[in-house]
Coordinates of C-alpha atoms (C1' of nucleotides) in Angstrom, one line a residue:
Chain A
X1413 CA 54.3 23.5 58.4
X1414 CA 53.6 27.2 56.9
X1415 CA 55.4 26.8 53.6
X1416 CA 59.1 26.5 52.7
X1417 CA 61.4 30.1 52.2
X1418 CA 64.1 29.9 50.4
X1419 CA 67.0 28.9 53.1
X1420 CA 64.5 25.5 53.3
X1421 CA 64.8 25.1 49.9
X1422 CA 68.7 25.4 50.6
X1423 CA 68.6 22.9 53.2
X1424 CA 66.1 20.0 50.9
X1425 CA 68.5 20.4 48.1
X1426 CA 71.7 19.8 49.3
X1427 CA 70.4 17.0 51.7
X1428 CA 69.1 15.8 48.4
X1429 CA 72.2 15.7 46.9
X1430 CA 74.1 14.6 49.9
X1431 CA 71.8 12.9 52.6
X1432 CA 74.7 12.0 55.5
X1433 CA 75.9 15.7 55.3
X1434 CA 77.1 16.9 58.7
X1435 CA 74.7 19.4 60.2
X1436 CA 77.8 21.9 60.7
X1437 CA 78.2 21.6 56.5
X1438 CA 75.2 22.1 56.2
X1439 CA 75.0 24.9 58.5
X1440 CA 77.9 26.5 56.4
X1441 CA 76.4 25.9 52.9
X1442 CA 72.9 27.8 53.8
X1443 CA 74.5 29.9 55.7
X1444 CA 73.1 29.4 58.5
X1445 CA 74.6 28.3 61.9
X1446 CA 74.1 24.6 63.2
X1447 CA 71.6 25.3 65.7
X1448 CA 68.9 27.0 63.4
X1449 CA 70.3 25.0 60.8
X1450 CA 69.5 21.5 62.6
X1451 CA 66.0 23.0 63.4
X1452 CA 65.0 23.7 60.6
X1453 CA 66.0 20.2 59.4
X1454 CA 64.0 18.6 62.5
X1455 CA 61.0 20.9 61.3
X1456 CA 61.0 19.6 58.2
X1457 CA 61.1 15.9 59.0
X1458 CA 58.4 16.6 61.5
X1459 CA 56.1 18.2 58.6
X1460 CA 57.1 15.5 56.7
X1461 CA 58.6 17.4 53.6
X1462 CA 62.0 15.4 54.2
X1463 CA 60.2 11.8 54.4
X1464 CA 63.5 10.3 55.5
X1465 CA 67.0 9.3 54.5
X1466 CA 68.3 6.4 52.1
X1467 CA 71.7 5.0 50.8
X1468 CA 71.5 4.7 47.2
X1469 CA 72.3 1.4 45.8
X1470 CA 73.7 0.6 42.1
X1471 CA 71.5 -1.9 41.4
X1472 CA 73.7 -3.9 39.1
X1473 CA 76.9 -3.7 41.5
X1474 CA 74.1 -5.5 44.0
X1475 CA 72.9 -8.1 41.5
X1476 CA 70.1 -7.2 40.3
X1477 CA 70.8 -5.9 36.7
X1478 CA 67.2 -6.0 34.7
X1479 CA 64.7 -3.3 35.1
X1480 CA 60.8 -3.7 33.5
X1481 CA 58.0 -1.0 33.5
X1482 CA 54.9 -3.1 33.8
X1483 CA 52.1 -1.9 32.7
X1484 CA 48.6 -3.0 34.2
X1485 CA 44.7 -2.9 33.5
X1486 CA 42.4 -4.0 35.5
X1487 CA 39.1 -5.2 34.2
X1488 CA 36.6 -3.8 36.7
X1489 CA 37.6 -0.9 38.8
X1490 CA 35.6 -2.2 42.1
X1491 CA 37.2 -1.1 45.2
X1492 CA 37.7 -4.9 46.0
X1493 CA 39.7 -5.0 42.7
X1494 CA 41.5 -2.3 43.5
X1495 CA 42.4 -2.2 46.9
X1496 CA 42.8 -6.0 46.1
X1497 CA 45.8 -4.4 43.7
X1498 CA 47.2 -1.9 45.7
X1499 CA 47.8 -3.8 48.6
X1500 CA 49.3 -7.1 47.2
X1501 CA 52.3 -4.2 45.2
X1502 CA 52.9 -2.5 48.6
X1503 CA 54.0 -6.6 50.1
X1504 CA 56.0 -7.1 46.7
X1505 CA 59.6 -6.5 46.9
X1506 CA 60.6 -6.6 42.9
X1507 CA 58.2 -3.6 42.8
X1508 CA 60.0 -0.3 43.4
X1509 CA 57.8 2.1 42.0
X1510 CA 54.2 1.7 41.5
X1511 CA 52.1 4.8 40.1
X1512 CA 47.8 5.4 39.5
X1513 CA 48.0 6.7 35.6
X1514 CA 45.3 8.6 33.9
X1515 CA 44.4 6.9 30.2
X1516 CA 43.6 3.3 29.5
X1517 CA 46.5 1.7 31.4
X1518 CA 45.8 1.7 35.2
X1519 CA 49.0 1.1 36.7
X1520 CA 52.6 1.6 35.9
X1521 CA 55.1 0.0 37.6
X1522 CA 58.9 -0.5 37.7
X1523 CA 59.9 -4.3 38.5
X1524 CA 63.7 -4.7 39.3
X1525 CA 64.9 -8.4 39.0
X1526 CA 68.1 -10.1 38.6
X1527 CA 67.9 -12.0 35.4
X1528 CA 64.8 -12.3 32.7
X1529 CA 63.9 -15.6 34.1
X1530 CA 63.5 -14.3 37.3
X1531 CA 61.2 -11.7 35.6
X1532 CA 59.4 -14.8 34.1
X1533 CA 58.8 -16.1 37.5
X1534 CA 58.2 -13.2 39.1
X1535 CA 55.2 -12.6 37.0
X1536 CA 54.0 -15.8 37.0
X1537 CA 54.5 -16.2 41.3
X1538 CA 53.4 -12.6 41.5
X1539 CA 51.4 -10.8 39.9
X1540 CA 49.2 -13.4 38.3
X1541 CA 48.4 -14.1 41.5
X1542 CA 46.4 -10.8 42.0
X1543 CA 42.6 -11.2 41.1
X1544 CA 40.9 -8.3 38.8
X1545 CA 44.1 -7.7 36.4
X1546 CA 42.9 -7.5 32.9
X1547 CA 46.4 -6.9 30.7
X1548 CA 49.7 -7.1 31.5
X1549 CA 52.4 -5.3 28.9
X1550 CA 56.3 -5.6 29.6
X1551 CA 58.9 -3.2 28.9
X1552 CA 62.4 -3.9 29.4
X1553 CA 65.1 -1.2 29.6
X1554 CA 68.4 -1.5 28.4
X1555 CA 69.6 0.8 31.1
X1556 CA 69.7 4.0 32.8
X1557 CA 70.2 6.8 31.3
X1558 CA 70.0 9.3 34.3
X1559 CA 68.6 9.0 38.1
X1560 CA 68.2 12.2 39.8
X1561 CA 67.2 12.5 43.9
X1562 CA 67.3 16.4 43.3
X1563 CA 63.4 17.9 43.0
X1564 CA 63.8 21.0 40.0
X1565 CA 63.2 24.2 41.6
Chain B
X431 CA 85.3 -5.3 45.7
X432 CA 85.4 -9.2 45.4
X433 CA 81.4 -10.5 46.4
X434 CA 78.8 -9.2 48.6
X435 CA 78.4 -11.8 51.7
X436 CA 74.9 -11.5 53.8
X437 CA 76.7 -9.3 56.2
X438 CA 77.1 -6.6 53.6
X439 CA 73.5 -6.8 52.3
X440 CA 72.4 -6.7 55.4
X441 CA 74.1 -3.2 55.9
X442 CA 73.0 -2.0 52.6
X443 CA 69.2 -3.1 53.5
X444 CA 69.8 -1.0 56.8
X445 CA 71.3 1.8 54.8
X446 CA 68.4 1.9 52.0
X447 CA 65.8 1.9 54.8
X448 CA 67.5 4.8 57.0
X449 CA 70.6 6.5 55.3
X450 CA 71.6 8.4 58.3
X451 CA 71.6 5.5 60.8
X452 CA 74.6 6.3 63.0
X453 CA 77.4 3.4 62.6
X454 CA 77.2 2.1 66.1
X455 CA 73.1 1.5 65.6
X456 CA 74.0 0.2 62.2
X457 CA 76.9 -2.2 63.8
X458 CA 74.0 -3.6 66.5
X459 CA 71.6 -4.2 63.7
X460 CA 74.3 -6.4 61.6
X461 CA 75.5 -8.0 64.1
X462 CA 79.3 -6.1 64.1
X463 CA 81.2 -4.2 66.5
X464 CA 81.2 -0.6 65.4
X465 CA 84.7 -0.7 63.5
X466 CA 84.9 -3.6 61.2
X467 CA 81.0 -2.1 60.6
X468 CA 82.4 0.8 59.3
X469 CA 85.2 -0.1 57.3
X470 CA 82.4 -2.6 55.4
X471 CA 80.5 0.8 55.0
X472 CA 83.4 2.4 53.7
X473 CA 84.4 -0.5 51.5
X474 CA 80.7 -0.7 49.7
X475 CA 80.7 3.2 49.3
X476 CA 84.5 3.3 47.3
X477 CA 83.5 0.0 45.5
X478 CA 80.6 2.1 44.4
X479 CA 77.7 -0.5 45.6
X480 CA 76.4 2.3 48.0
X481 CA 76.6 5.4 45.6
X482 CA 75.6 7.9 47.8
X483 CA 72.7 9.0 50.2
X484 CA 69.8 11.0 49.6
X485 CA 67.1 12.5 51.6
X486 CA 63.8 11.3 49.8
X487 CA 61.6 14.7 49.5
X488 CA 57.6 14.7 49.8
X489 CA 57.0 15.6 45.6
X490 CA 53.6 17.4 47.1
X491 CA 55.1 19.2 49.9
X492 CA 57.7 20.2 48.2
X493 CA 55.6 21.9 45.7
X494 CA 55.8 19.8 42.7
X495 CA 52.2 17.7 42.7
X496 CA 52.8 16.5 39.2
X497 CA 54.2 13.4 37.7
X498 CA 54.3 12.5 33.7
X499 CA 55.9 9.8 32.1
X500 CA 57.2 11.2 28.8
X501 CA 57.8 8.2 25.9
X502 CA 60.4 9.7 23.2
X503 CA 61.5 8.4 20.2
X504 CA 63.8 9.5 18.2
X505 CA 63.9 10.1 14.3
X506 CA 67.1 8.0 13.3
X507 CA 69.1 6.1 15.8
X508 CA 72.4 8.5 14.7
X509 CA 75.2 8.5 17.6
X510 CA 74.6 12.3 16.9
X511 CA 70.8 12.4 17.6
X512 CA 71.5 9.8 20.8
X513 CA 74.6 12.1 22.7
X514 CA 72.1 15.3 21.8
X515 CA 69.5 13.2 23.4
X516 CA 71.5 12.0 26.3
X517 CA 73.2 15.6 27.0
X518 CA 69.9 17.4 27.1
X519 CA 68.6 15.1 29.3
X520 CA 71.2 15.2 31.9
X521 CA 70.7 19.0 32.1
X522 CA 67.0 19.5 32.1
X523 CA 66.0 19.3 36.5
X524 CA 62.7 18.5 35.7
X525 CA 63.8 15.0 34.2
X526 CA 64.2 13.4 37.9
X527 CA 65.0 9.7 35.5
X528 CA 65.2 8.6 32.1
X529 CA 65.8 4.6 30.9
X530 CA 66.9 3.8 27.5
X531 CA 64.3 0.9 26.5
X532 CA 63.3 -2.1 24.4
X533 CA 60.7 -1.6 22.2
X534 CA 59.5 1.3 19.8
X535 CA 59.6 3.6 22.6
X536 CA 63.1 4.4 22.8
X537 CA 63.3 6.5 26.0
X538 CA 60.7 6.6 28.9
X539 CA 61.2 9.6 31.5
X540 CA 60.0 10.6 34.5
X541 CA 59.5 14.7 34.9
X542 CA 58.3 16.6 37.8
X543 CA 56.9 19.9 37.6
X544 CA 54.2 21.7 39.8
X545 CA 51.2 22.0 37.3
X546 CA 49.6 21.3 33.9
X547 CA 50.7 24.9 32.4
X548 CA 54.0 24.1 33.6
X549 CA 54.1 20.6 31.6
X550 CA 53.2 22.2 28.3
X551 CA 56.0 24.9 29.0
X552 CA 58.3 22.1 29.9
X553 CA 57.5 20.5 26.7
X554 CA 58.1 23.6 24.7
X555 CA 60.8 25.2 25.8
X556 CA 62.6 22.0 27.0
X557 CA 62.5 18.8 24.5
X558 CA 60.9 20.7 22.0
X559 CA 64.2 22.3 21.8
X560 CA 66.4 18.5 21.3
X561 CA 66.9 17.5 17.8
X562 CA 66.1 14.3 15.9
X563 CA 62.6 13.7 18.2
X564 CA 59.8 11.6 16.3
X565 CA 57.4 11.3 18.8
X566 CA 56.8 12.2 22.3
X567 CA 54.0 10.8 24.1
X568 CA 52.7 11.6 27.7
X569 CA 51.4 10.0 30.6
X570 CA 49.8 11.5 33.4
X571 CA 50.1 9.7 37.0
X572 CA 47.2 10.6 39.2
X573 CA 49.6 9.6 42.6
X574 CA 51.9 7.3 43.9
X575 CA 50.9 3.8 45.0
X576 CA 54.6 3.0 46.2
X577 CA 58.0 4.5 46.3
X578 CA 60.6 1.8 47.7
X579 CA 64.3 2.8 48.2
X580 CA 65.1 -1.2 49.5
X581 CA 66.2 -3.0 46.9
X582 CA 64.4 -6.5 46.9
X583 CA 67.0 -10.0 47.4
Chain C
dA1085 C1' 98.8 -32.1 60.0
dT1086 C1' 101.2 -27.9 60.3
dT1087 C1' 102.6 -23.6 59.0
dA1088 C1' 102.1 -19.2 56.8
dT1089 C1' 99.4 -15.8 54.9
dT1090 C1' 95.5 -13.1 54.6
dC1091 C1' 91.5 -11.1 56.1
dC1092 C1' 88.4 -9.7 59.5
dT1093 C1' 87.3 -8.5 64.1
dG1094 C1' 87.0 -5.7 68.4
dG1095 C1' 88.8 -2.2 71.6
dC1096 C1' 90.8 2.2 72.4
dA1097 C1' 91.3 7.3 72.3
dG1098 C1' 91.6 11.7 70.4
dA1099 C1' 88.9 14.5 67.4
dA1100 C1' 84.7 15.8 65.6
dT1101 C1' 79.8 16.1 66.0
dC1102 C1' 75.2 16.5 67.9
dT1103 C1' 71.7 18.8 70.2
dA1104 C1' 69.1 21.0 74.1
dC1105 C1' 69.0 25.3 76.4
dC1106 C1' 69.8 30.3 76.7
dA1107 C1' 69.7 35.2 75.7
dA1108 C1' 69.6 38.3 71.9
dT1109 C1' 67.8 39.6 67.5
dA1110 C1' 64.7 39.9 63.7
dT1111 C1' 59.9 39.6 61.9
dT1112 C1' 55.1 40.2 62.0
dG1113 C1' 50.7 42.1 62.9
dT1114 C1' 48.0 45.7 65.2
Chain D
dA1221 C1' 55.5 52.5 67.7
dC1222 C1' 54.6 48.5 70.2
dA1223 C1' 53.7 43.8 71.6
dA1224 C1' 53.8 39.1 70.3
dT1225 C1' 55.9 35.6 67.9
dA1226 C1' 59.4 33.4 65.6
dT1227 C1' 64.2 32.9 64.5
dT1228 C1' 68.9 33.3 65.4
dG1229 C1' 73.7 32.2 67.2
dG1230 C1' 76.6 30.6 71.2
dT1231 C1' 77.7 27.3 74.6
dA1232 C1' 78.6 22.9 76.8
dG1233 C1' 77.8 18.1 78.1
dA1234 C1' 76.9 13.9 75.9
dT1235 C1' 77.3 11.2 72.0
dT1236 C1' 79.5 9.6 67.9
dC1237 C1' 83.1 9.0 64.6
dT1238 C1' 87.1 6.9 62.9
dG1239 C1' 92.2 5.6 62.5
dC1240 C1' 95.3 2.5 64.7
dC1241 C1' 96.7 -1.8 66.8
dA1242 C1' 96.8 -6.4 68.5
dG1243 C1' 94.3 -10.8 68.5
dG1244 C1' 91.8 -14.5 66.2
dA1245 C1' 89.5 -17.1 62.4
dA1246 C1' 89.6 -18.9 57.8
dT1247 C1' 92.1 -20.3 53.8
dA1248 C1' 95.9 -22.1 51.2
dA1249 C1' 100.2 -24.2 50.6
dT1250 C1' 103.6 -27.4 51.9

DNA sequence: ATTATTCCTGGCAGAATCTACCAATATTGT
DNA sequence: ACAATATTGGTAGATTCTGCCAGGAATAAT
């Protein structure tokens, strides 16, 4: 992929906004007809800019009401440790997000869970499992204030 | 909408995995013939459970490489200084999700933009700009260990 | 146990959509 | 100006969507 004009730009936001949009909508709101249109959608799946598609779930309509940023130190940053790290997160399902930070804490994570005592067990079954983790520090949020799939720009 | 039964998580699993699966792969997967399939569908999207669909964007190739997590406080906890709060947030792009939380911190976001410089003119020309802040703090993320759209459960 | 009610299912068919191929147009570099 | 390349819009066959209907399972009441 070169690099995106600005009818690409068109395309990413409002499939952002609106991922099951018809391609002949689509077609209409870039201005564009559906052949190109679809193309250039293909094109960007293929280069991997549009990494795929999801429904977006309200997590307390599904059950699952209590969200925790977890913040996580290891103690020695040996590849064992972290690798060790990285690839128990990827097989936990609680753990949505999970982001390398600059500064003293290593990881940050968000944890979503369906009651406190789940969160409770959750750490306990999960993550103090993992070998090489130094600290642990919990915050809870009290809710969502905003949740945006639309990139600035 | 009364109660989820396993049928129905099982389409919003599908769904979170690959929003654009066409009803009659999504009916094989659950186990349904394609009409009562899609009338569940419909059912979860009007009850609000599945609140839309989104493509899910490559940050990077998109052109926006950088992730901070933003800590606010705020000065006093007026309903005035919270609705400015909350209002400016909902505008401002680069604020792709903000949490109301426990804790000292009262507000953790997560912004976007495409460089350092363009952080500091966030900051300036963005929050800077919100009454009744105490403290801002920032944290950088050097990359993403995981991004999940499934919910876990 | 039987009946009635309710909800859910699956099949059907017309309408809408997708998508691969074509020639024509626009863009780019020399 | 020219050639090479990329992009566009139209078309048509195949696929998919989706509202409607009758049949069947589950539940509740008598």
């Amino acid at each position: 992929m070169t690099k995106l004009d600005e009818t690409d730009r068109k395309i990413i936001r409002a499939l952002q906004r609106e991922g099951r949009l018809s391609n002949q909508d689509l077609s209409q709101r870039v201005n564009l007809s559906p052949s190109p249109c679809l193309r250039r959608v293909r094109n960007l799946e293929r280069a991997g800019v549009i990494d795929g598609y999801a429904a977006i779930v309200d997590q307390e309509a599904y059950g699952l009401p209590v969200t925790v940023f977890l913040q996580v130190r290891l103690d020695r940053h040996s590849q064992e440790n972290v690798t060790a790290f990285e690839t128990a997160v990827a097989g936990i399902d609680e753990i949505m997000e999970c982001y390398l930070m600059a500064g003293d804490r290593d990881y940050l994570l968000r944890v979503v869970v369906a009651s406190l005592a789940d969160y409770e067990e959750f750490i306990r079954r999960r993550i103090h499992k993992i070998p090489g983790i130094a600290s642990l520090d919990s915050s809870f949020a009290f809710g969502v204030v905003k949740r945006s799939q639309v990139l600035p720009g």
